[in-house]
PDB file of C-alpha atoms in Angstrom:
ATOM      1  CA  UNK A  46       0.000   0.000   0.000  1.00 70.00           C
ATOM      2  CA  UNK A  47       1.433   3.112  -0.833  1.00 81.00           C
ATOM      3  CA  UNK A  48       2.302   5.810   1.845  1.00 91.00           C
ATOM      4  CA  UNK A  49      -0.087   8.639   1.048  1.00 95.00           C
ATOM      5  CA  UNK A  50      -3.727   7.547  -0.533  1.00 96.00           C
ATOM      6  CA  UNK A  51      -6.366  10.579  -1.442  1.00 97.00           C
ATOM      7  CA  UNK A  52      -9.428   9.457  -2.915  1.00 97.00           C
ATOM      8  CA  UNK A  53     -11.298  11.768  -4.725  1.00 98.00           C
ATOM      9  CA  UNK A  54     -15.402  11.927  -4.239  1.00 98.00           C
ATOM     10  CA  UNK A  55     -17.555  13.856  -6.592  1.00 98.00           C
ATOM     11  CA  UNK A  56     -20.461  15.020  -4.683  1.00 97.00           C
ATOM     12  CA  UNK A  57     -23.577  12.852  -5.828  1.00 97.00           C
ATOM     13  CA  UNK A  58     -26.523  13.794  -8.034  1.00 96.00           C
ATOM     14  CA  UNK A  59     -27.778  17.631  -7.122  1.00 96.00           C
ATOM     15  CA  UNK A  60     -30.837  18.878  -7.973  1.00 94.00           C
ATOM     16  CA  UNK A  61     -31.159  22.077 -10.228  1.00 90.00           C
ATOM     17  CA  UNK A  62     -34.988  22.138  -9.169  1.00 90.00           C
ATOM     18  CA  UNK A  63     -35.387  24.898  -6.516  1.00 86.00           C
ATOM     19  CA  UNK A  64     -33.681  27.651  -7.993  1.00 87.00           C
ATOM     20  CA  UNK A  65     -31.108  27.915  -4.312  1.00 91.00           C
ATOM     21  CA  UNK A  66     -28.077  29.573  -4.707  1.00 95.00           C
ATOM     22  CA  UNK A  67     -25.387  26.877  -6.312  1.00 95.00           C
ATOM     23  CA  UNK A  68     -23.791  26.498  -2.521  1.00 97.00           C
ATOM     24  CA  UNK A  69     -27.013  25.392  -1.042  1.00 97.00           C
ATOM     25  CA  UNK A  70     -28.161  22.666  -4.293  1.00 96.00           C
ATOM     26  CA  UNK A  71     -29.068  19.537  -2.184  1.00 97.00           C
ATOM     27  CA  UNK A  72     -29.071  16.153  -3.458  1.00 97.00           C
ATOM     28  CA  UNK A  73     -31.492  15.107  -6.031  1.00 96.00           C
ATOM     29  CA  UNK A  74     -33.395  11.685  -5.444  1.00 96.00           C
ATOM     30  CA  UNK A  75     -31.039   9.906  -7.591  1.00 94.00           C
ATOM     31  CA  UNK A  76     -27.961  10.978  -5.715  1.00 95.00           C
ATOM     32  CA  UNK A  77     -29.353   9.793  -2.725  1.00 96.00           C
ATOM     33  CA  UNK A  78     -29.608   6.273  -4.156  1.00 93.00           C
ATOM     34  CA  UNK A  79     -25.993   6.820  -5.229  1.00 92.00           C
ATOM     35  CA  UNK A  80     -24.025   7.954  -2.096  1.00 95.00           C
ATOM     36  CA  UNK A  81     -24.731   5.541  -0.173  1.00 95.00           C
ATOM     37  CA  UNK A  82     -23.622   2.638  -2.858  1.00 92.00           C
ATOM     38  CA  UNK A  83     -20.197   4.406  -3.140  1.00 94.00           C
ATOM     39  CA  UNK A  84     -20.108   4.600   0.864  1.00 95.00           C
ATOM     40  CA  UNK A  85     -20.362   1.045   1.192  1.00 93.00           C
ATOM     41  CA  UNK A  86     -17.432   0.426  -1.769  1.00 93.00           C
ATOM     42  CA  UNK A  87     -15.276   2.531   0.566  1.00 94.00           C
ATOM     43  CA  UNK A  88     -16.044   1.053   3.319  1.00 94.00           C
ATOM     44  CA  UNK A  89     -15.491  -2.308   2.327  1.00 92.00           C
ATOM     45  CA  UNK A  90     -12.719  -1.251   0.063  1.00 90.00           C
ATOM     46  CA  UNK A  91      -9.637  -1.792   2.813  1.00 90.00           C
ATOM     47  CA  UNK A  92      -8.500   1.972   2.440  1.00 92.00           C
ATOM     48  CA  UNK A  93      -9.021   3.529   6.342  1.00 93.00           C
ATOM     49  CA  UNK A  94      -9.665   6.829   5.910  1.00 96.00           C
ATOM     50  CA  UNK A  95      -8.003   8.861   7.977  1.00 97.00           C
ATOM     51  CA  UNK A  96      -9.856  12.116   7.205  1.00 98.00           C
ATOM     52  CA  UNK A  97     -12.413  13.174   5.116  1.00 98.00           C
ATOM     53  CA  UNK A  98     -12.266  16.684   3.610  1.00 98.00           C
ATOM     54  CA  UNK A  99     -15.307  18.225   2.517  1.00 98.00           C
ATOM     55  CA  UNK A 100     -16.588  20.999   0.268  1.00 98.00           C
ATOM     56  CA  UNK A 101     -18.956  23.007   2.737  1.00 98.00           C
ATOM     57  CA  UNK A 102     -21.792  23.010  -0.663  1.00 98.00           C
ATOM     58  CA  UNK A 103     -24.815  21.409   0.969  1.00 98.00           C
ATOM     59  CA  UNK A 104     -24.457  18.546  -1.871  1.00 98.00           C
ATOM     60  CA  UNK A 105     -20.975  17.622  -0.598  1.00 98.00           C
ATOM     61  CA  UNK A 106     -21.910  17.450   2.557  1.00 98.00           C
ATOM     62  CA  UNK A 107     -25.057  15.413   2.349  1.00 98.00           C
ATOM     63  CA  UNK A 108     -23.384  12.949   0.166  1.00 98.00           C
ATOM     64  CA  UNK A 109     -20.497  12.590   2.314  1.00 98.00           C
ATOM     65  CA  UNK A 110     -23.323  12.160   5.078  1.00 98.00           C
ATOM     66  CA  UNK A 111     -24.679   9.270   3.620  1.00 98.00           C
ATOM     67  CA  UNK A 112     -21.009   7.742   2.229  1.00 97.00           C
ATOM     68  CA  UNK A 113     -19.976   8.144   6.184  1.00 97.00           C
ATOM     69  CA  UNK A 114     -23.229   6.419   7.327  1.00 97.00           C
ATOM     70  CA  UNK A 115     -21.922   3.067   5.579  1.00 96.00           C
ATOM     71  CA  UNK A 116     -18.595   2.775   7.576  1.00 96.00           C
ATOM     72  CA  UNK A 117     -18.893   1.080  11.103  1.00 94.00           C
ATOM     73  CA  UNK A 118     -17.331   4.162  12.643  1.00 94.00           C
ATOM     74  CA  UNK A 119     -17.256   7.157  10.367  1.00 92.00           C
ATOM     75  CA  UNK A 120     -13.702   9.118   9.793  1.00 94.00           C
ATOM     76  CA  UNK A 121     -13.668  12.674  11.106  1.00 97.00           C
ATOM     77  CA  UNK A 122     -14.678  15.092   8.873  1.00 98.00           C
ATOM     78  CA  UNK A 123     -13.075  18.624   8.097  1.00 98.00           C
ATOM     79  CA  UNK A 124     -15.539  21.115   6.078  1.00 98.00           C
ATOM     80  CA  UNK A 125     -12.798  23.517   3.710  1.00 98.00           C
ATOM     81  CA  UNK A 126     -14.166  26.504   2.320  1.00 98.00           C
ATOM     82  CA  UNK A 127     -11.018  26.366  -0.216  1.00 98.00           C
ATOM     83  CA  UNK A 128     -12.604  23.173  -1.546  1.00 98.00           C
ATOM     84  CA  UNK A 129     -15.715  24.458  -2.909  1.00 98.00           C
ATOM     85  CA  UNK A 130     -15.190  25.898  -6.484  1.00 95.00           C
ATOM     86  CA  UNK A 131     -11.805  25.163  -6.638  1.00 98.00           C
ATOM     87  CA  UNK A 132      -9.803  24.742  -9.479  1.00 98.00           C
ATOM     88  CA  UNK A 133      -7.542  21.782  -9.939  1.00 97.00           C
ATOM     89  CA  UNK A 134      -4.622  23.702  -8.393  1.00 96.00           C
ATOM     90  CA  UNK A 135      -6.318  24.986  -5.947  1.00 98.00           C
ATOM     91  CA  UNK A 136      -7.142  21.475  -4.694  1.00 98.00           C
ATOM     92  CA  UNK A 137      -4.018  20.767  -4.990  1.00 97.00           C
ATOM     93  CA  UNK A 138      -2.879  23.278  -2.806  1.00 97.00           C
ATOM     94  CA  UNK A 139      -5.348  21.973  -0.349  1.00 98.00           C
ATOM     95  CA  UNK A 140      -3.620  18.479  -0.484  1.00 97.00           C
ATOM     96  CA  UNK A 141      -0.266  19.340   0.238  1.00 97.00           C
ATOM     97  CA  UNK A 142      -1.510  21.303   3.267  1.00 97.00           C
ATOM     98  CA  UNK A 143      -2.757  18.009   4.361  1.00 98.00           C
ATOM     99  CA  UNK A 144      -0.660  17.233   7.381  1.00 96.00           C
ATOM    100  CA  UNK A 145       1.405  14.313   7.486  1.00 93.00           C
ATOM    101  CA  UNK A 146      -0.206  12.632  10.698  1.00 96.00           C
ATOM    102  CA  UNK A 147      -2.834  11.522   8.059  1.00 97.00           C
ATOM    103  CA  UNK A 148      -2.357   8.699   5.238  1.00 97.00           C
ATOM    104  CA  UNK A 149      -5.568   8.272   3.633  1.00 97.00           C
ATOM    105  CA  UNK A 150      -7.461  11.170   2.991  1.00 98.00           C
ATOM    106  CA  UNK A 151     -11.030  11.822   0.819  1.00 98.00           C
ATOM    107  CA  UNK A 152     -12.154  14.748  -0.905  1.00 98.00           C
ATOM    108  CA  UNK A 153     -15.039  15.572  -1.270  1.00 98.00           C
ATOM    109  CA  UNK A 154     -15.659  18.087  -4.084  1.00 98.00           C
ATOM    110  CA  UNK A 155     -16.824  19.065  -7.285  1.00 98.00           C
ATOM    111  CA  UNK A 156     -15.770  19.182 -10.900  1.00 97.00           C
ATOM    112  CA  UNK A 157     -14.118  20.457 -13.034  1.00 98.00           C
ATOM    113  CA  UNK A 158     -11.583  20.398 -10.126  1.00 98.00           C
ATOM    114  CA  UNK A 159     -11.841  17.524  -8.561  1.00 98.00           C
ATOM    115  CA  UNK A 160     -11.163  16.060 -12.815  1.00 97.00           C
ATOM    116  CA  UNK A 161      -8.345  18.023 -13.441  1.00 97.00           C
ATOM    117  CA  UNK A 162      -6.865  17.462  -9.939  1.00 97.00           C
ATOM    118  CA  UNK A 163      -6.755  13.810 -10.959  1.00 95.00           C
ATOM    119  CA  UNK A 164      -5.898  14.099 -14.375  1.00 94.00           C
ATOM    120  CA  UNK A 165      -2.607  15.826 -13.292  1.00 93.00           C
ATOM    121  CA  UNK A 166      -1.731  13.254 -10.673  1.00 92.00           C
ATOM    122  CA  UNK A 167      -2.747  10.689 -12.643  1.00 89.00           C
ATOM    123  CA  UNK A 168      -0.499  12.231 -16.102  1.00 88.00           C
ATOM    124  CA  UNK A 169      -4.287  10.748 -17.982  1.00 90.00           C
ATOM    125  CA  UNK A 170      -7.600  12.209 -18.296  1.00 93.00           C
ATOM    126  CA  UNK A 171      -9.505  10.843 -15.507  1.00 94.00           C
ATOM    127  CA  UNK A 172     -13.618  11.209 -15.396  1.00 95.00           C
ATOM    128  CA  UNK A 173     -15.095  11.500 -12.564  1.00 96.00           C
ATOM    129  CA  UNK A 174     -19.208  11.547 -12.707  1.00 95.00           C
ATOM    130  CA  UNK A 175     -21.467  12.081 -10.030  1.00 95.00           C
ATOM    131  CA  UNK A 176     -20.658   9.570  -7.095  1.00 95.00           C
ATOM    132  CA  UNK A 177     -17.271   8.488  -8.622  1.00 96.00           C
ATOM    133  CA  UNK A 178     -14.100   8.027  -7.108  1.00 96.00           C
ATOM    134  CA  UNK A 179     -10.742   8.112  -8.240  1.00 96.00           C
ATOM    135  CA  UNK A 180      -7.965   6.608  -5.595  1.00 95.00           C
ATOM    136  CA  UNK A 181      -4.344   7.827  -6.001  1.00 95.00           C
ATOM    137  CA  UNK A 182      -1.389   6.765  -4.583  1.00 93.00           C
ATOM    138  CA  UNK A 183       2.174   7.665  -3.849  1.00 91.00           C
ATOM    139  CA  UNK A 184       5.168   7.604  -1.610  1.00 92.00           C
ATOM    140  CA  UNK A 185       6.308  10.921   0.273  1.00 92.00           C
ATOM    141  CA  UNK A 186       4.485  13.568   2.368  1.00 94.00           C
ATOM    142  CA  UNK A 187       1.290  15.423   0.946  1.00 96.00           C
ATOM    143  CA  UNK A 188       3.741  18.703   0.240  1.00 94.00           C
ATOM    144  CA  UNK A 189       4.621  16.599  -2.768  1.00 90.00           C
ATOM    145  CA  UNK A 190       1.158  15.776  -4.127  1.00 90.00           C
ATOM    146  CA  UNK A 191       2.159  16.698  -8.071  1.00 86.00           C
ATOM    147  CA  UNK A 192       5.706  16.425  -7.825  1.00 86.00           C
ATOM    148  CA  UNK A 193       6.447  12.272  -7.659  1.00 80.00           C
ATOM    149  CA  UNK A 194       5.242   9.872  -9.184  1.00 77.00           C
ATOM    150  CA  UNK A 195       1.318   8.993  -8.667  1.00 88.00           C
ATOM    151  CA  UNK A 196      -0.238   5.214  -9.247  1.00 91.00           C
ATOM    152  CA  UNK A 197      -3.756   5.360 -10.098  1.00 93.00           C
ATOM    153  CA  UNK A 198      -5.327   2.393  -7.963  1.00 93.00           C
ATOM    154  CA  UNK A 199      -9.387   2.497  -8.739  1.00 91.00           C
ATOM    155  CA  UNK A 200     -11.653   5.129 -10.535  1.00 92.00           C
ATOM    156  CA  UNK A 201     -15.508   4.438 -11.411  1.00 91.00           C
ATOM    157  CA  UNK A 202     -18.787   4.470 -10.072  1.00 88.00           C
ATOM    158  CA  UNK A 203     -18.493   2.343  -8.270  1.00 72.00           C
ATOM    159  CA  UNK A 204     -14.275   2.190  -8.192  1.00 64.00           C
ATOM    160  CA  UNK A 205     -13.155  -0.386 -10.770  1.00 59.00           C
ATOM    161  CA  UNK A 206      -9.090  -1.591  -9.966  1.00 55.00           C
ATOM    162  CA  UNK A 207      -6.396  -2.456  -7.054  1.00 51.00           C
ATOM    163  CA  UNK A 208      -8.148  -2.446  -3.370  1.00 48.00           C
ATOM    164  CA  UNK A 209      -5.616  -3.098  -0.723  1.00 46.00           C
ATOM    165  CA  UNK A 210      -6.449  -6.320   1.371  1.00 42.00           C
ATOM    166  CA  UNK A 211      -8.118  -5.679   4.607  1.00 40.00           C
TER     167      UNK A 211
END
């Protein structure tokens, strides 16, 4: 297993229905089916999150809510105002803030950013629809997230690749 692991989360389904400001979208009725189907993948997937860091959008939050609600004892959670809206840089930036107590981290976020995050660390276009994950690994501290060599260990909805044994 590598020595660093951030998994990338793209908020589920939103609903464009009731005109709210973009921060406040909730969850449409199909991302509520789909949260909680990537939830259990990552709970059953061997990775032990460490630290979940969320986009304060109501849709990142409620689908981390329900991904959290499938683990037998949910990782703490850190709600980062530089997460929502941020370019892929920015959320990079984020990640090598990341301090290096933590291994395995999640963010949970929204595209384009959370795309072309990936598709730097991962030197390949990496999609990421609603619900999808993308797991990257590496050795080193965060402060090097861009600057070694990544392995791209699952992407999909649901994840589709390596998961660690338990």
């Amino acid at each position: 297993m590598p020595e660093r692991t951030l998994i990338l989360l793209r908020h589920a389904k939103s609903d464009w229905s009731g005109g709210q400001a973009d921060v406040d979208r909730p969850l449409a009725e199909r991302g509520v089916r789909q949260a909680p189907r990537t939830g259990e993948w990552l709970a059953h997937s061997g990775y032990a999150i460490d630290l979940a860091v969320v986009s304060p959008a109501e849709r990142a939050r409620a689908t981390w809510d329900l991904v959290a609600a499938e683990f037998d004892s949910a990782p703490p959670i850190h709600v980062d105002e530089a997460v929502y809206a941020a370019s892929g840089g920015e959320l990079k930036g984020v990640v090598r803030a990341l301090p290096d107590t933590v291994h395995v981290v999640v963010l949970v976020g929204h595209n384009p950013g959370l795309e072309d995050l990936a598709g730097d660390l991962a030197g390949r276009p990496v999609p990421l629809p609603t619900s999808a994950v993308a797991v990257i690994g590496w050795e080193g501290p965060w402060l090097r997230a861009g600057r070694t060599p990544f392995a791209l260990l699952a992407q999909g909805r649901p994840p589709q690749g390596e998961v660690p044994p338990p």
